[in-house]
Amino acid sequence: MNPPIVAVYPGTFDPMTLGHEDVVRRATQLFGSVIVAVAAGHHKKTLFSLEQRIEMVRDAVKDYPQVQVESFSGLLRDFVVARGGKAMVRGLRAVTDFDYEFQLAGMNRTLMPDVETVFLTPSDGFQFVSSTFVREIALLGGEVHKFVSPFVQQKLHEKVRSLAT
């Protein structure tokens, strides 16, 4: 019997949205093992620390025993190869995502010829949800409960309160 195919779902997850959760759920239906790889975010200024983002992701995937959460820094290629990844999962919300993701997939294929990129679209209700929008809404005092889990909503409220003091 072949070992389960390992898929890696990378991102900054700042914060984890219901759209991200939906992509994880879909990935678990396709792959025997899914690693949600939380990027240290050296290229982005994140609202949450790496440890906070990992905590939110772990809470979101706690019902999926085949999902692991790990952080990474440096080249994603090194992380995927070290974990025996055979697929990389990427979420596509709209046509605007496609151009960037297509270029990224091409570059990743050059760096990791044995790893396939698999694009998954979230359910209709989450196609417009992005971490950027969620952060902006929360920072401006808006309601985000339709876009994130209760745990992430709590963490967003705590962060907004801490920034106001």
JSON list of C-alpha atoms in Angstrom, two decimals:
[
{"chain": "A", "resi": 1, "resn": "MET", "atom": "CA", "xyz": [0.00, 0.00, 0.00]},
{"chain": "A", "resi": 2, "resn": "ASN", "atom": "CA", "xyz": [1.27, 3.46, -0.89]},
{"chain": "A", "resi": 3, "resn": "PRO", "atom": "CA", "xyz": [1.85, 5.99, 1.87]},
{"chain": "A", "resi": 4, "resn": "PRO", "atom": "CA", "xyz": [-0.63, 8.89, 1.95]},
{"chain": "A", "resi": 5, "resn": "ILE", "atom": "CA", "xyz": [0.11, 11.77, -0.38]},
{"chain": "A", "resi": 6, "resn": "VAL", "atom": "CA", "xyz": [1.35, 14.78, 1.56]},
{"chain": "A", "resi": 7, "resn": "ALA", "atom": "CA", "xyz": [-0.01, 18.16, 0.51]},
{"chain": "A", "resi": 8, "resn": "VAL", "atom": "CA", "xyz": [1.23, 21.49, 1.80]},
{"chain": "A", "resi": 9, "resn": "TYR", "atom": "CA", "xyz": [-1.10, 24.49, 2.09]},
{"chain": "A", "resi": 10, "resn": "PRO", "atom": "CA", "xyz": [1.15, 27.53, 2.63]},
{"chain": "A", "resi": 11, "resn": "GLY", "atom": "CA", "xyz": [0.16, 31.03, 3.64]},
{"chain": "A", "resi": 12, "resn": "THR", "atom": "CA", "xyz": [0.52, 33.75, 6.22]},
{"chain": "A", "resi": 13, "resn": "PHE", "atom": "CA", "xyz": [-3.02, 33.17, 7.56]},
{"chain": "A", "resi": 14, "resn": "ASP", "atom": "CA", "xyz": [-3.16, 36.65, 9.11]},
{"chain": "A", "resi": 15, "resn": "PRO", "atom": "CA", "xyz": [-5.80, 35.78, 10.26]},
{"chain": "A", "resi": 16, "resn": "MET", "atom": "CA", "xyz": [-7.22, 32.38, 9.32]},
{"chain": "A", "resi": 17, "resn": "THR", "atom": "CA", "xyz": [-10.57, 32.93, 7.57]},
{"chain": "A", "resi": 18, "resn": "LEU", "atom": "CA", "xyz": [-13.52, 30.65, 6.93]},
{"chain": "A", "resi": 19, "resn": "GLY", "atom": "CA", "xyz": [-12.34, 30.59, 3.31]},
{"chain": "A", "resi": 20, "resn": "HIS", "atom": "CA", "xyz": [-9.00, 29.16, 4.41]},
{"chain": "A", "resi": 21, "resn": "GLU", "atom": "CA", "xyz": [-10.83, 26.62, 6.56]},
{"chain": "A", "resi": 22, "resn": "ASP", "atom": "CA", "xyz": [-12.94, 25.61, 3.57]},
{"chain": "A", "resi": 23, "resn": "VAL", "atom": "CA", "xyz": [-9.83, 25.05, 1.46]},
{"chain": "A", "resi": 24, "resn": "VAL", "atom": "CA", "xyz": [-8.32, 22.89, 4.23]},
{"chain": "A", "resi": 25, "resn": "ARG", "atom": "CA", "xyz": [-11.53, 20.84, 4.40]},
{"chain": "A", "resi": 26, "resn": "ARG", "atom": "CA", "xyz": [-11.48, 20.31, 0.64]},
{"chain": "A", "resi": 27, "resn": "ALA", "atom": "CA", "xyz": [-7.80, 19.36, 0.72]},
{"chain": "A", "resi": 28, "resn": "THR", "atom": "CA", "xyz": [-8.45, 16.70, 3.38]},
{"chain": "A", "resi": 29, "resn": "GLN", "atom": "CA", "xyz": [-10.88, 15.05, 0.97]},
{"chain": "A", "resi": 30, "resn": "LEU", "atom": "CA", "xyz": [-8.15, 14.74, -1.65]},
{"chain": "A", "resi": 31, "resn": "PHE", "atom": "CA", "xyz": [-4.96, 14.04, 0.30]},
{"chain": "A", "resi": 32, "resn": "GLY", "atom": "CA", "xyz": [-4.05, 11.64, 3.09]},
{"chain": "A", "resi": 33, "resn": "SER", "atom": "CA", "xyz": [-1.98, 14.23, 4.92]},
{"chain": "A", "resi": 34, "resn": "VAL", "atom": "CA", "xyz": [-2.19, 18.01, 4.79]},
{"chain": "A", "resi": 35, "resn": "ILE", "atom": "CA", "xyz": [0.36, 20.34, 6.31]},
{"chain": "A", "resi": 36, "resn": "VAL", "atom": "CA", "xyz": [-0.82, 23.90, 6.81]},
{"chain": "A", "resi": 37, "resn": "ALA", "atom": "CA", "xyz": [2.45, 25.80, 6.53]},
{"chain": "A", "resi": 38, "resn": "VAL", "atom": "CA", "xyz": [2.28, 29.15, 8.29]},
{"chain": "A", "resi": 39, "resn": "ALA", "atom": "CA", "xyz": [4.83, 31.53, 6.82]},
{"chain": "A", "resi": 40, "resn": "ALA", "atom": "CA", "xyz": [6.96, 33.56, 9.18]},
{"chain": "A", "resi": 41, "resn": "GLY", "atom": "CA", "xyz": [5.96, 36.44, 6.92]},
{"chain": "A", "resi": 42, "resn": "HIS", "atom": "CA", "xyz": [9.32, 38.08, 6.42]},
{"chain": "A", "resi": 43, "resn": "HIS", "atom": "CA", "xyz": [7.97, 39.82, 3.31]},
{"chain": "A", "resi": 44, "resn": "LYS", "atom": "CA", "xyz": [4.76, 41.07, 4.94]},
{"chain": "A", "resi": 45, "resn": "LYS", "atom": "CA", "xyz": [3.96, 43.13, 8.01]},
{"chain": "A", "resi": 46, "resn": "THR", "atom": "CA", "xyz": [1.52, 40.89, 9.85]},
{"chain": "A", "resi": 47, "resn": "LEU", "atom": "CA", "xyz": [-1.08, 41.95, 12.39]},
{"chain": "A", "resi": 48, "resn": "PHE", "atom": "CA", "xyz": [-0.56, 38.79, 14.44]},
{"chain": "A", "resi": 49, "resn": "SER", "atom": "CA", "xyz": [2.68, 37.21, 15.57]},
{"chain": "A", "resi": 50, "resn": "LEU", "atom": "CA", "xyz": [3.71, 33.87, 14.12]},
{"chain": "A", "resi": 51, "resn": "GLU", "atom": "CA", "xyz": [2.76, 32.14, 17.38]},
{"chain": "A", "resi": 52, "resn": "GLN", "atom": "CA", "xyz": [-0.71, 33.75, 17.36]},
{"chain": "A", "resi": 53, "resn": "ARG", "atom": "CA", "xyz": [-1.31, 32.76, 13.74]},
{"chain": "A", "resi": 54, "resn": "ILE", "atom": "CA", "xyz": [-0.26, 29.18, 14.45]},
{"chain": "A", "resi": 55, "resn": "GLU", "atom": "CA", "xyz": [-2.63, 29.10, 17.43]},
{"chain": "A", "resi": 56, "resn": "MET", "atom": "CA", "xyz": [-5.54, 30.31, 15.27]},
{"chain": "A", "resi": 57, "resn": "VAL", "atom": "CA", "xyz": [-4.78, 27.79, 12.51]},
{"chain": "A", "resi": 58, "resn": "ARG", "atom": "CA", "xyz": [-4.46, 24.93, 15.01]},
{"chain": "A", "resi": 59, "resn": "ASP", "atom": "CA", "xyz": [-7.84, 25.82, 16.48]},
{"chain": "A", "resi": 60, "resn": "ALA", "atom": "CA", "xyz": [-9.39, 25.92, 13.00]},
{"chain": "A", "resi": 61, "resn": "VAL", "atom": "CA", "xyz": [-8.12, 22.47, 11.98]},
{"chain": "A", "resi": 62, "resn": "LYS", "atom": "CA", "xyz": [-8.49, 20.67, 15.31]},
{"chain": "A", "resi": 63, "resn": "ASP", "atom": "CA", "xyz": [-11.23, 18.40, 13.92]},
{"chain": "A", "resi": 64, "resn": "TYR", "atom": "CA", "xyz": [-9.00, 17.07, 11.13]},
{"chain": "A", "resi": 65, "resn": "PRO", "atom": "CA", "xyz": [-6.53, 14.48, 12.48]},
{"chain": "A", "resi": 66, "resn": "GLN", "atom": "CA", "xyz": [-4.74, 14.26, 9.12]},
{"chain": "A", "resi": 67, "resn": "VAL", "atom": "CA", "xyz": [-3.85, 17.98, 9.25]},
{"chain": "A", "resi": 68, "resn": "GLN", "atom": "CA", "xyz": [-0.67, 19.26, 10.86]},
{"chain": "A", "resi": 69, "resn": "VAL", "atom": "CA", "xyz": [0.26, 22.89, 11.40]},
{"chain": "A", "resi": 70, "resn": "GLU", "atom": "CA", "xyz": [3.86, 23.98, 11.12]},
{"chain": "A", "resi": 71, "resn": "SER", "atom": "CA", "xyz": [5.68, 27.24, 10.60]},
{"chain": "A", "resi": 72, "resn": "PHE", "atom": "CA", "xyz": [8.31, 27.88, 7.99]},
{"chain": "A", "resi": 73, "resn": "SER", "atom": "CA", "xyz": [10.71, 30.58, 6.93]},
{"chain": "A", "resi": 74, "resn": "GLY", "atom": "CA", "xyz": [12.97, 30.73, 3.94]},
{"chain": "A", "resi": 75, "resn": "LEU", "atom": "CA", "xyz": [12.17, 29.01, 0.68]},
{"chain": "A", "resi": 76, "resn": "LEU", "atom": "CA", "xyz": [8.88, 27.17, 0.60]},
{"chain": "A", "resi": 77, "resn": "ARG", "atom": "CA", "xyz": [10.59, 24.67, -1.69]},
{"chain": "A", "resi": 78, "resn": "ASP", "atom": "CA", "xyz": [12.93, 23.59, 1.11]},
{"chain": "A", "resi": 79, "resn": "PHE", "atom": "CA", "xyz": [10.00, 23.11, 3.50]},
{"chain": "A", "resi": 80, "resn": "VAL", "atom": "CA", "xyz": [7.91, 21.10, 1.01]},
{"chain": "A", "resi": 81, "resn": "VAL", "atom": "CA", "xyz": [10.80, 18.84, -0.01]},
{"chain": "A", "resi": 82, "resn": "ALA", "atom": "CA", "xyz": [11.86, 18.23, 3.61]},
{"chain": "A", "resi": 83, "resn": "ARG", "atom": "CA", "xyz": [8.29, 17.15, 4.49]},
{"chain": "A", "resi": 84, "resn": "GLY", "atom": "CA", "xyz": [7.97, 14.84, 1.48]},
{"chain": "A", "resi": 85, "resn": "GLY", "atom": "CA", "xyz": [5.25, 16.99, -0.06]},
{"chain": "A", "resi": 86, "resn": "LYS", "atom": "CA", "xyz": [3.92, 15.87, -3.43]},
{"chain": "A", "resi": 87, "resn": "ALA", "atom": "CA", "xyz": [1.29, 18.58, -3.83]},
{"chain": "A", "resi": 88, "resn": "MET", "atom": "CA", "xyz": [0.95, 22.22, -2.96]},
{"chain": "A", "resi": 89, "resn": "VAL", "atom": "CA", "xyz": [-2.55, 23.51, -2.33]},
{"chain": "A", "resi": 90, "resn": "ARG", "atom": "CA", "xyz": [-3.42, 27.06, -3.31]},
{"chain": "A", "resi": 91, "resn": "GLY", "atom": "CA", "xyz": [-6.77, 28.77, -2.91]},
{"chain": "A", "resi": 92, "resn": "LEU", "atom": "CA", "xyz": [-8.25, 30.74, -5.79]},
{"chain": "A", "resi": 93, "resn": "ARG", "atom": "CA", "xyz": [-11.04, 33.17, -5.01]},
{"chain": "A", "resi": 94, "resn": "ALA", "atom": "CA", "xyz": [-11.40, 35.03, -8.28]},
{"chain": "A", "resi": 95, "resn": "VAL", "atom": "CA", "xyz": [-9.84, 35.70, -11.66]},
{"chain": "A", "resi": 96, "resn": "THR", "atom": "CA", "xyz": [-7.70, 38.38, -10.05]},
{"chain": "A", "resi": 97, "resn": "ASP", "atom": "CA", "xyz": [-5.91, 35.68, -8.03]},
{"chain": "A", "resi": 98, "resn": "PHE", "atom": "CA", "xyz": [-5.25, 33.52, -11.07]},
{"chain": "A", "resi": 99, "resn": "ASP", "atom": "CA", "xyz": [-2.48, 35.53, -12.76]},
{"chain": "A", "resi": 100, "resn": "TYR", "atom": "CA", "xyz": [-0.31, 35.68, -9.64]},
{"chain": "A", "resi": 101, "resn": "GLU", "atom": "CA", "xyz": [-1.03, 32.06, -8.67]},
{"chain": "A", "resi": 102, "resn": "PHE", "atom": "CA", "xyz": [-0.32, 30.85, -12.22]},
{"chain": "A", "resi": 103, "resn": "GLN", "atom": "CA", "xyz": [3.08, 32.57, -12.19]},
{"chain": "A", "resi": 104, "resn": "LEU", "atom": "CA", "xyz": [3.82, 31.22, -8.73]},
{"chain": "A", "resi": 105, "resn": "ALA", "atom": "CA", "xyz": [2.88, 27.69, -9.81]},
{"chain": "A", "resi": 106, "resn": "GLY", "atom": "CA", "xyz": [5.24, 27.96, -12.77]},
{"chain": "A", "resi": 107, "resn": "MET", "atom": "CA", "xyz": [8.10, 29.10, -10.57]},
{"chain": "A", "resi": 108, "resn": "ASN", "atom": "CA", "xyz": [7.36, 26.36, -8.04]},
{"chain": "A", "resi": 109, "resn": "ARG", "atom": "CA", "xyz": [7.32, 23.74, -10.81]},
{"chain": "A", "resi": 110, "resn": "THR", "atom": "CA", "xyz": [10.79, 24.90, -11.82]},
{"chain": "A", "resi": 111, "resn": "LEU", "atom": "CA", "xyz": [12.02, 24.71, -8.21]},
{"chain": "A", "resi": 112, "resn": "MET", "atom": "CA", "xyz": [10.11, 21.49, -7.37]},
{"chain": "A", "resi": 113, "resn": "PRO", "atom": "CA", "xyz": [9.47, 19.46, -10.54]},
{"chain": "A", "resi": 114, "resn": "ASP", "atom": "CA", "xyz": [8.07, 16.53, -8.52]},
{"chain": "A", "resi": 115, "resn": "VAL", "atom": "CA", "xyz": [5.46, 18.66, -6.71]},
{"chain": "A", "resi": 116, "resn": "GLU", "atom": "CA", "xyz": [2.13, 19.50, -8.31]},
{"chain": "A", "resi": 117, "resn": "THR", "atom": "CA", "xyz": [0.21, 22.67, -7.55]},
{"chain": "A", "resi": 118, "resn": "VAL", "atom": "CA", "xyz": [-3.49, 22.07, -6.98]},
{"chain": "A", "resi": 119, "resn": "PHE", "atom": "CA", "xyz": [-5.88, 25.02, -7.08]},
{"chain": "A", "resi": 120, "resn": "LEU", "atom": "CA", "xyz": [-8.98, 24.80, -4.91]},
{"chain": "A", "resi": 121, "resn": "THR", "atom": "CA", "xyz": [-11.80, 27.29, -4.88]},
{"chain": "A", "resi": 122, "resn": "PRO", "atom": "CA", "xyz": [-13.68, 28.00, -1.66]},
{"chain": "A", "resi": 123, "resn": "SER", "atom": "CA", "xyz": [-17.44, 27.63, -1.39]},
{"chain": "A", "resi": 124, "resn": "ASP", "atom": "CA", "xyz": [-19.47, 30.43, -2.94]},
{"chain": "A", "resi": 125, "resn": "GLY", "atom": "CA", "xyz": [-20.00, 32.18, 0.37]},
{"chain": "A", "resi": 126, "resn": "PHE", "atom": "CA", "xyz": [-16.26, 32.58, 0.93]},
{"chain": "A", "resi": 127, "resn": "GLN", "atom": "CA", "xyz": [-15.02, 33.56, -2.54]},
{"chain": "A", "resi": 128, "resn": "PHE", "atom": "CA", "xyz": [-14.77, 37.24, -1.63]},
{"chain": "A", "resi": 129, "resn": "VAL", "atom": "CA", "xyz": [-13.24, 36.74, 1.83]},
{"chain": "A", "resi": 130, "resn": "SER", "atom": "CA", "xyz": [-9.60, 37.68, 2.27]},
{"chain": "A", "resi": 131, "resn": "SER", "atom": "CA", "xyz": [-7.44, 38.14, 5.34]},
{"chain": "A", "resi": 132, "resn": "THR", "atom": "CA", "xyz": [-6.70, 41.69, 4.19]},
{"chain": "A", "resi": 133, "resn": "PHE", "atom": "CA", "xyz": [-10.41, 42.61, 4.11]},
{"chain": "A", "resi": 134, "resn": "VAL", "atom": "CA", "xyz": [-11.03, 40.91, 7.46]},
{"chain": "A", "resi": 135, "resn": "ARG", "atom": "CA", "xyz": [-8.14, 42.80, 9.10]},
{"chain": "A", "resi": 136, "resn": "GLU", "atom": "CA", "xyz": [-9.36, 46.13, 7.71]},
{"chain": "A", "resi": 137, "resn": "ILE", "atom": "CA", "xyz": [-12.96, 45.55, 8.81]},
{"chain": "A", "resi": 138, "resn": "ALA", "atom": "CA", "xyz": [-11.85, 44.53, 12.31]},
{"chain": "A", "resi": 139, "resn": "LEU", "atom": "CA", "xyz": [-9.42, 47.44, 12.68]},
{"chain": "A", "resi": 140, "resn": "LEU", "atom": "CA", "xyz": [-12.17, 49.87, 11.67]},
{"chain": "A", "resi": 141, "resn": "GLY", "atom": "CA", "xyz": [-14.56, 48.44, 14.25]},
{"chain": "A", "resi": 142, "resn": "GLY", "atom": "CA", "xyz": [-16.71, 46.37, 11.91]},
{"chain": "A", "resi": 143, "resn": "GLU", "atom": "CA", "xyz": [-18.20, 42.94, 12.47]},
{"chain": "A", "resi": 144, "resn": "VAL", "atom": "CA", "xyz": [-16.21, 39.98, 11.13]},
{"chain": "A", "resi": 145, "resn": "HIS", "atom": "CA", "xyz": [-18.23, 37.04, 12.50]},
{"chain": "A", "resi": 146, "resn": "LYS", "atom": "CA", "xyz": [-19.39, 36.06, 8.99]},
{"chain": "A", "resi": 147, "resn": "PHE", "atom": "CA", "xyz": [-15.81, 35.66, 7.80]},
{"chain": "A", "resi": 148, "resn": "VAL", "atom": "CA", "xyz": [-13.90, 33.98, 10.66]},
{"chain": "A", "resi": 149, "resn": "SER", "atom": "CA", "xyz": [-14.45, 31.39, 13.38]},
{"chain": "A", "resi": 150, "resn": "PRO", "atom": "CA", "xyz": [-15.52, 32.54, 16.85]},
{"chain": "A", "resi": 151, "resn": "PHE", "atom": "CA", "xyz": [-11.98, 31.86, 18.13]},
{"chain": "A", "resi": 152, "resn": "VAL", "atom": "CA", "xyz": [-10.41, 34.08, 15.45]},
{"chain": "A", "resi": 153, "resn": "GLN", "atom": "CA", "xyz": [-13.06, 36.73, 16.02]},
{"chain": "A", "resi": 154, "resn": "GLN", "atom": "CA", "xyz": [-12.12, 36.78, 19.72]},
{"chain": "A", "resi": 155, "resn": "LYS", "atom": "CA", "xyz": [-8.42, 37.10, 18.84]},
{"chain": "A", "resi": 156, "resn": "LEU", "atom": "CA", "xyz": [-9.19, 39.96, 16.42]},
{"chain": "A", "resi": 157, "resn": "HIS", "atom": "CA", "xyz": [-11.19, 41.82, 19.07]},
{"chain": "A", "resi": 158, "resn": "GLU", "atom": "CA", "xyz": [-8.36, 41.35, 21.59]},
{"chain": "A", "resi": 159, "resn": "LYS", "atom": "CA", "xyz": [-5.81, 42.62, 19.06]},
{"chain": "A", "resi": 160, "resn": "VAL", "atom": "CA", "xyz": [-7.88, 45.67, 18.16]},
{"chain": "A", "resi": 161, "resn": "ARG", "atom": "CA", "xyz": [-8.34, 46.51, 21.87]},
{"chain": "A", "resi": 162, "resn": "SER", "atom": "CA", "xyz": [-4.60, 46.12, 22.50]},
{"chain": "A", "resi": 163, "resn": "LEU", "atom": "CA", "xyz": [-3.77, 48.46, 19.64]},
{"chain": "A", "resi": 164, "resn": "ALA", "atom": "CA", "xyz": [-6.20, 51.10, 20.93]},
{"chain": "A", "resi": 165, "resn": "THR", "atom": "CA", "xyz": [-4.47, 51.38, 24.30]}
]
